[in-house]
Coordinates of C-alpha atoms and ligand atoms in Angstrom, one line a residue:
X1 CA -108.7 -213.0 -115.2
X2 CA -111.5 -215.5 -113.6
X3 CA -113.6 -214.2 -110.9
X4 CA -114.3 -218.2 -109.5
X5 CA -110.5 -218.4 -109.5
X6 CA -110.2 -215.6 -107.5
X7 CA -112.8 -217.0 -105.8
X8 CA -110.6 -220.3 -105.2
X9 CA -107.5 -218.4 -104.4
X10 CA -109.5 -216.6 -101.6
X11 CA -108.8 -212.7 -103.6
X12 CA -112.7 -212.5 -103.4
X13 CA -115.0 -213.6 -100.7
X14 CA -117.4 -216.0 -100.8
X15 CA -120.0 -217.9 -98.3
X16 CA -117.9 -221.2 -98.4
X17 CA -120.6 -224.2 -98.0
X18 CA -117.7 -226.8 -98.7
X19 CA -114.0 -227.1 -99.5
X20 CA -111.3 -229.3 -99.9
X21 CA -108.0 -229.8 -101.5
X22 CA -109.7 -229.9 -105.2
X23 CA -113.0 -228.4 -105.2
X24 CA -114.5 -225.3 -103.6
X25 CA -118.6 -225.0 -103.1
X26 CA -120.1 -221.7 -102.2
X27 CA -123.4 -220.3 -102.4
X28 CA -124.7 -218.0 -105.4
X29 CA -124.4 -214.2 -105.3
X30 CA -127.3 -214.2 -107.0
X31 CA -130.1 -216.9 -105.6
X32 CA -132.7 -217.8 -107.4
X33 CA -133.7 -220.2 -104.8
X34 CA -133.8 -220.9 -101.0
X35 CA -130.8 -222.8 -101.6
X36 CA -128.5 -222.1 -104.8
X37 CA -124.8 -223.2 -104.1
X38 CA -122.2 -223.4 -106.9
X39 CA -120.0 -226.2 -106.9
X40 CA -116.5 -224.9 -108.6
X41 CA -113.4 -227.1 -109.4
X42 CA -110.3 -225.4 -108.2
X43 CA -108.5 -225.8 -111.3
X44 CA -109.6 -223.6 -114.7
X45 CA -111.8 -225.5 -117.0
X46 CA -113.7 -223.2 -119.1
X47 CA -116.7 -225.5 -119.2
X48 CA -118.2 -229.2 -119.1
X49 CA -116.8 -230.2 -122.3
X50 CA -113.3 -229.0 -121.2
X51 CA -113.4 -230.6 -118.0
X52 CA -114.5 -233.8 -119.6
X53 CA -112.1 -233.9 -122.3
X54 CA -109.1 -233.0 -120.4
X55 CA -109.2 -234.1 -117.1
X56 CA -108.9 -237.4 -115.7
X57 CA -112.4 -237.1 -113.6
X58 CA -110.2 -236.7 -110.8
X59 CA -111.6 -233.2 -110.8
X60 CA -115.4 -234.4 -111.8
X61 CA -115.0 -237.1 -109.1
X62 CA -114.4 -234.1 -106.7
X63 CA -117.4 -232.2 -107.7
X64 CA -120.1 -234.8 -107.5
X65 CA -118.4 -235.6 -103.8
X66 CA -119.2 -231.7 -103.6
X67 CA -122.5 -232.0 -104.6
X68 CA -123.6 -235.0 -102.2
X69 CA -121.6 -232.9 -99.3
X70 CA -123.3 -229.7 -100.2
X71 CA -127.2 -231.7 -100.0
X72 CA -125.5 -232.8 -97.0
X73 CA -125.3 -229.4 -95.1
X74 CA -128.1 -227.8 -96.5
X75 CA -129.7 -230.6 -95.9
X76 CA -131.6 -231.6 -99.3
X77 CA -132.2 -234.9 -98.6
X78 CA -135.8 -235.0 -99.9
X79 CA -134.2 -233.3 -103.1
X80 CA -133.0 -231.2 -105.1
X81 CA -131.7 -229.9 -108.8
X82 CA -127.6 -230.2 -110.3
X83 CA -127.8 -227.4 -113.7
X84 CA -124.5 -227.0 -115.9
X85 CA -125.0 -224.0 -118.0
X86 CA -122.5 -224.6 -120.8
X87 CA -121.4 -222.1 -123.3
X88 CA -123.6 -218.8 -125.1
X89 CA -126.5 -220.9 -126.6
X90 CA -126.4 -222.7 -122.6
X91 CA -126.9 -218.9 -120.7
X92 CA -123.3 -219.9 -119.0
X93 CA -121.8 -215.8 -117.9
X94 CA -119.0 -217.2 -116.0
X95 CA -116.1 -219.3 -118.2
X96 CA -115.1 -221.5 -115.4
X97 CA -116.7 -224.7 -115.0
X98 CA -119.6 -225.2 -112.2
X99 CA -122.6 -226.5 -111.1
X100 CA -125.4 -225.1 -110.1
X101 CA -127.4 -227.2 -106.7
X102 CA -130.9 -225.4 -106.4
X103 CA -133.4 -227.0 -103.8
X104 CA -135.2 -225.6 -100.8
X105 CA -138.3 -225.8 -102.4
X106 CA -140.5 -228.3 -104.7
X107 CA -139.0 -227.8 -108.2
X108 CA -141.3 -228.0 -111.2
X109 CA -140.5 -230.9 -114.2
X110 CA -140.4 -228.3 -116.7
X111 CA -136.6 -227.6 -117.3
X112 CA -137.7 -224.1 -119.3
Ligands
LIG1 P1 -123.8 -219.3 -115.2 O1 -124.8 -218.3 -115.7 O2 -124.3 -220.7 -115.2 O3 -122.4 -219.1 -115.7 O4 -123.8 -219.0 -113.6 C1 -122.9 -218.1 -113.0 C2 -123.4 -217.8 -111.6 O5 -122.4 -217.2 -110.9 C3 -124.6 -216.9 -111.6 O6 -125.7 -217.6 -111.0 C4 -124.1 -215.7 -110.7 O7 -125.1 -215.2 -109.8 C5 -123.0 -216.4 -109.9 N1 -121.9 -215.4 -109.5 C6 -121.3 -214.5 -110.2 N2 -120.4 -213.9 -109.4 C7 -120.5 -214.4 -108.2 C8 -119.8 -214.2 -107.0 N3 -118.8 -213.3 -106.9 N4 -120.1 -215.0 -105.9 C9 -121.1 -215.9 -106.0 N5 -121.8 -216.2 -107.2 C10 -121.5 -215.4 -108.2

């Protein structure tokens, strides 16, 4: 069982920001900013290594169109921050690849 493919397949709700026939955005349960969307693929990829090894970037294509489409309606335009959590040393809680879009706000440079 995945919870963001549940999510995909509709068995959970979500606040939809963007969707299409590969990649599902909606925004965090959890926000730890004004804006703080995820950006999911629709197909299972435990993480950014597994997405990059096997798929095509058909699927990593679809998310960066996400992410533009995303700053887009949340309009973002004077910025914003993309954050892949990936595996246990990474703080990633969910094992289904996505990408974090945090901005509403002047970000600091530090990363930590
Ligand atoms: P990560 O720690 O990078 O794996 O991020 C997982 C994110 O998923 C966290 O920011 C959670 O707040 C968020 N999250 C977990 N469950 C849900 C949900 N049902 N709807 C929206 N966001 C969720």
């Amino acid at each position: 069982m995945c919870i963001f493919c549940d999510i995909c397949e509709g068995k959970i709700p979500s606040k939809k920001v963007y969707e299409d026939d590969l990649v599902l955005a909606f925004d965090d349960i959890n926000p730890v900013a004004p804006v703080h969307t995820l950006v999911v693929p629709k197909k299972h990829f435990d993480d950014i290594i597994d997405l990059s090894s096997n798929d095509d970037g058909t699927y990593l294509k679809a998310c960066m169109n996400a992410v533009t489409k995303v700053c887009e309606e949340k309009k973002l335009e004077q910025g914003f921050r993309v954050i892949n959590n990936c595996r246990e040393n990474g703080a990633q809680s969910v094992m289904h690849v996505h990408f974090h879009i945090i901005g509403g706000l002047k970000l600091s440079e530090k990363m930590l």
